[in-house]
mmCIF file of C-alpha atoms in Angstrom:
data_model
loop_
_atom_site.group_PDB
_atom_site.id
_atom_site.type_symbol
_atom_site.label_atom_id
_atom_site.label_comp_id
_atom_site.label_asym_id
_atom_site.label_seq_id
_atom_site.Cartn_x
_atom_site.Cartn_y
_atom_site.Cartn_z
ATOM 1 C CA MET T 1 0.000 0.000 0.000
ATOM 2 C CA ASN T 2 2.958 2.358 0.575
ATOM 3 C CA ALA T 3 3.752 2.386 -3.141
ATOM 4 C CA VAL T 4 0.197 3.457 -3.960
ATOM 5 C CA THR T 5 -0.320 6.138 -1.292
ATOM 6 C CA SER T 6 1.781 8.731 -3.102
ATOM 7 C CA TYR T 7 -0.292 8.290 -6.239
ATOM 8 C CA LEU T 8 -3.512 8.498 -4.216
ATOM 9 C CA ARG T 9 -2.273 11.802 -2.813
ATOM 10 C CA VAL T 10 -1.692 13.015 -6.368
ATOM 11 C CA LEU T 11 -5.218 11.959 -7.295
ATOM 12 C CA ALA T 12 -6.641 13.721 -4.232
ATOM 13 C CA GLY T 13 -4.666 16.838 -5.183
ATOM 14 C CA PHE T 14 -6.082 16.653 -8.706
ATOM 15 C CA PHE T 15 -9.655 16.543 -7.457
ATOM 16 C CA ALA T 16 -8.873 19.232 -4.872
ATOM 17 C CA GLY T 17 -7.704 21.495 -7.696
ATOM 18 C CA VAL T 18 -10.880 20.794 -9.653
ATOM 19 C CA ALA T 19 -13.084 21.424 -6.597
ATOM 20 C CA THR T 20 -11.232 24.666 -5.867
ATOM 21 C CA TRP T 21 -11.744 25.822 -9.451
ATOM 22 C CA LEU T 22 -15.446 24.946 -9.279
ATOM 23 C CA ALA T 23 -15.701 27.004 -6.087
ATOM 24 C CA ILE T 24 -14.134 29.970 -7.888
ATOM 25 C CA VAL T 25 -16.514 29.590 -10.830
ATOM 26 C CA SER T 26 -19.491 29.372 -8.451
ATOM 27 C CA LEU T 27 -18.271 32.493 -6.685
ATOM 28 C CA VAL T 28 -18.079 34.356 -10.003
ATOM 29 C CA GLN T 29 -21.648 33.226 -10.763
ATOM 30 C CA LEU T 30 -22.740 34.328 -7.236
ATOM 31 C CA ASP T 31 -23.998 30.848 -6.312
ATOM 32 C CA PHE T 32 -22.927 30.902 -2.659
ATOM 33 C CA GLY T 33 -24.434 27.526 -1.755
ATOM 34 C CA SER T 34 -22.239 25.809 -4.311
ATOM 35 C CA VAL T 35 -19.248 27.849 -3.155
ATOM 36 C CA VAL T 36 -19.592 26.502 0.377
ATOM 37 C CA ILE T 37 -20.054 22.911 -0.800
ATOM 38 C CA PHE T 38 -17.074 23.054 -3.170
ATOM 39 C CA LEU T 39 -14.851 24.721 -0.573
ATOM 40 C CA VAL T 40 -15.668 22.038 2.003
ATOM 41 C CA MET T 41 -14.923 19.329 -0.573
ATOM 42 C CA ALA T 42 -11.708 21.079 -1.621
ATOM 43 C CA ALA T 43 -10.558 21.495 1.989
ATOM 44 C CA GLY T 44 -11.067 17.793 2.685
ATOM 45 C CA LEU T 45 -9.278 16.785 -0.496
ATOM 46 C CA TRP T 46 -6.402 19.199 0.133
ATOM 47 C CA TYR T 47 -6.052 17.711 3.621
ATOM 48 C CA LEU T 48 -5.914 14.211 2.154
ATOM 49 C CA ALA T 49 -3.383 15.347 -0.449
ATOM 50 C CA ILE T 50 -0.906 17.231 1.747
ATOM 51 C CA GLY T 51 -1.982 16.867 5.393
ATOM 52 C CA ARG T 52 0.162 13.843 6.236
ATOM 53 C CA LEU T 53 3.181 15.281 4.436
ATOM 54 C CA ILE T 54 2.973 18.466 6.494
ATOM 55 C CA ARG T 55 2.552 16.528 9.762
ATOM 56 C CA ASN T 56 5.562 14.331 8.907
ATOM 57 C CA ARG T 57 7.669 17.384 8.057
ATOM 58 C CA PHE T 58 6.797 19.080 11.348
ATOM 59 C CA ALA T 59 7.623 15.866 13.247
ATOM 60 C CA ARG T 60 11.022 15.583 11.505
ATOM 61 C CA VAL T 61 11.876 19.226 12.220
ATOM 62 C CA LYS T 62 10.802 18.843 15.843
ATOM 63 C CA ALA T 63 12.923 15.684 16.255
ATOM 64 C CA ALA T 64 15.943 17.359 14.630
ATOM 65 C CA ASN T 65 15.583 20.384 16.897
ATOM 66 C CA ALA T 66 15.268 18.152 19.956
ATOM 67 C CA ALA T 67 18.398 16.200 18.940
ATOM 68 C CA LEU T 68 20.303 19.441 18.381
ATOM 69 C CA ALA T 69 19.192 20.786 21.763
ATOM 70 C CA ALA T 70 20.184 17.519 23.490
ATOM 71 C CA ARG T 71 23.617 17.576 21.840
ATOM 72 C CA ALA T 72 24.102 21.233 22.806
ATOM 73 C CA GLN T 73 23.133 20.463 26.398
ATOM 74 C CA ALA T 74 25.504 17.484 26.504
ATOM 75 C CA GLY T 75 28.340 19.625 25.084
ATOM 76 C CA HIS T 76 27.590 22.365 27.592
ATOM 77 C CA GLU T 77 27.688 19.913 30.498
ATOM 78 C CA ALA T 78 30.919 18.345 29.190
ATOM 79 C CA PHE T 79 32.518 21.786 28.905
ATOM 80 C CA LEU T 80 31.508 22.652 32.468
ATOM 81 C CA ALA T 81 32.935 19.325 33.653
ATOM 82 C CA GLY T 82 36.258 20.176 31.947
ATOM 83 C CA ASP T 83 36.097 17.685 29.048
ATOM 84 C CA SER T 84 36.860 19.962 26.118
ATOM 85 C CA SER T 85 37.196 17.140 23.550
ATOM 86 C CA ALA T 86 33.552 16.135 24.044
ATOM 87 C CA ALA T 87 32.441 19.747 24.188
ATOM 88 C CA PHE T 88 33.972 20.641 20.835
ATOM 89 C CA ALA T 89 33.151 17.446 18.979
ATOM 90 C CA LEU T 90 31.769 17.624 15.482
ATOM 91 C CA PRO T 91 27.988 17.672 15.211
ATOM 92 C CA PRO T 92 26.233 14.514 14.015
ATOM 93 C CA GLU T 93 25.558 14.134 10.330
ATOM 94 C CA LEU T 94 22.236 15.260 8.972
ATOM 95 C CA PRO T 95 19.652 12.552 8.370
ATOM 96 C CA GLU T 96 19.447 11.348 4.803
ATOM 97 C CA ARG T 97 16.664 12.907 2.754
ATOM 98 C CA ARG T 98 14.125 10.602 1.235
ATOM 99 C CA PRO T 99 14.203 10.712 -2.559
ATOM 100 C CA VAL T 100 11.120 11.760 -4.472
ATOM 101 C CA ARG T 101 10.028 9.088 -6.901
ATOM 102 C CA ARG T 102 10.058 10.093 -10.526
ATOM 103 C CA GLY T 103 6.658 8.475 -11.199
ATOM 104 C CA VAL T 104 4.978 10.590 -8.527
ATOM 105 C CA VAL T 105 6.449 13.752 -10.023
ATOM 106 C CA ILE T 106 5.288 12.758 -13.514
ATOM 107 C CA ALA T 107 1.796 11.923 -12.213
ATOM 108 C CA SER T 108 1.649 15.293 -10.437
ATOM 109 C CA VAL T 109 2.631 17.159 -13.584
ATOM 110 C CA VAL T 110 0.041 15.264 -15.654
ATOM 111 C CA ALA T 111 -2.684 15.959 -13.054
ATOM 112 C CA ALA T 112 -1.739 19.645 -12.934
ATOM 113 C CA GLY T 113 -1.881 19.723 -16.730
ATOM 114 C CA PHE T 114 -5.373 18.248 -16.744
ATOM 115 C CA VAL T 115 -6.551 20.807 -14.186
ATOM 116 C CA LEU T 116 -4.962 23.613 -16.209
ATOM 117 C CA ILE T 117 -6.559 22.377 -19.441
ATOM 118 C CA GLY T 118 -9.940 22.261 -17.675
ATOM 119 C CA ILE T 119 -9.520 25.777 -16.331
ATOM 120 C CA VAL T 120 -8.468 27.184 -19.710
ATOM 121 C CA GLY T 121 -11.346 25.368 -21.417
ATOM 122 C CA ASP T 122 -13.806 26.698 -18.872
ATOM 123 C CA ILE T 123 -12.511 30.240 -19.254
ATOM 124 C CA SER T 124 -12.683 30.053 -23.051
ATOM 125 C CA ASP T 125 -16.322 28.920 -22.768
ATOM 126 C CA GLY T 126 -17.103 32.004 -20.697
ATOM 127 C CA LEU T 127 -17.472 30.491 -17.183
ATOM 128 C CA ASP T 128 -21.200 30.121 -17.827
ATOM 129 C CA GLU T 129 -22.840 26.801 -17.029
ATOM 130 C CA ASP T 130 -25.291 27.126 -19.981
ATOM 131 C CA SER T 131 -22.760 28.449 -22.497
ATOM 132 C CA SER T 132 -22.965 25.333 -24.671
ATOM 133 C CA THR T 133 -26.767 25.558 -25.076
ATOM 134 C CA ALA T 134 -27.160 29.339 -25.121
ATOM 135 C CA GLY T 135 -25.859 29.761 -28.658
ATOM 136 C CA THR T 136 -28.075 27.053 -30.170
ATOM 137 C CA THR T 137 -31.383 28.074 -28.605
ATOM 138 C CA SER T 138 -31.147 31.789 -29.336
ATOM 139 C CA THR T 139 -30.577 31.408 -33.085
ATOM 140 C CA SER T 140 -33.182 28.759 -33.803
ATOM 141 C CA THR T 141 -36.778 29.741 -34.589
ATOM 142 C CA ILE T 142 -39.891 27.699 -34.171
ATOM 143 C CA PRO T 143 -41.438 26.930 -37.581
ATOM 144 C CA VAL T 144 -45.043 28.033 -37.953
ATOM 145 C CA PRO T 145 -47.186 25.468 -39.784
ATOM 146 C CA THR T 146 -48.764 26.733 -42.988
ATOM 147 C CA PRO T 147 -52.237 25.595 -44.047
ATOM 148 C CA ALA T 148 -52.150 22.927 -46.729
ATOM 149 C CA SER T 149 -55.276 24.135 -48.557
ATOM 150 C CA PRO T 150 -57.063 27.466 -48.633
ATOM 151 C CA ALA T 151 -59.902 27.927 -46.184
ATOM 152 C CA PRO T 152 -63.366 27.344 -47.738
ATOM 153 C CA ALA T 153 -65.501 30.405 -48.414
ATOM 154 C CA PRO T 154 -68.407 30.878 -46.023
ATOM 155 C CA PRO T 155 -71.873 30.094 -47.467
ATOM 156 C CA ALA T 156 -74.032 33.137 -48.178
#
């Protein structure tokens, strides 16, 4: 499942981008009920897409800061005890960064491209939800039936 979770995050980010765009379009059209619904959907999808990554980053930074503080405290105590070799020792090496998989980056770029194509297509259509039917209904006319034979003359 670990190999798939990154791609699921990309998919959630894709749908979060679409939901965010739909919220913007609804805001332009002054449909505030749809704006609220799309923003709630977008917030949930954005959380699924990047929430765990942000929590993991904060946990790594917090652990690194705690390790640095512990090493500084140990060096301070060693210096006060008179052990200068331990006090001036080199700091530990930084933890190795996890590599970003190339497939996840490619999937993210493709998803961003699809969202961008959708946005550009929506803008070129005029951001109107009826734009595809508005042009066809306004130009067509309803044919009026013509009588097949002349009306008979009234009897005198």
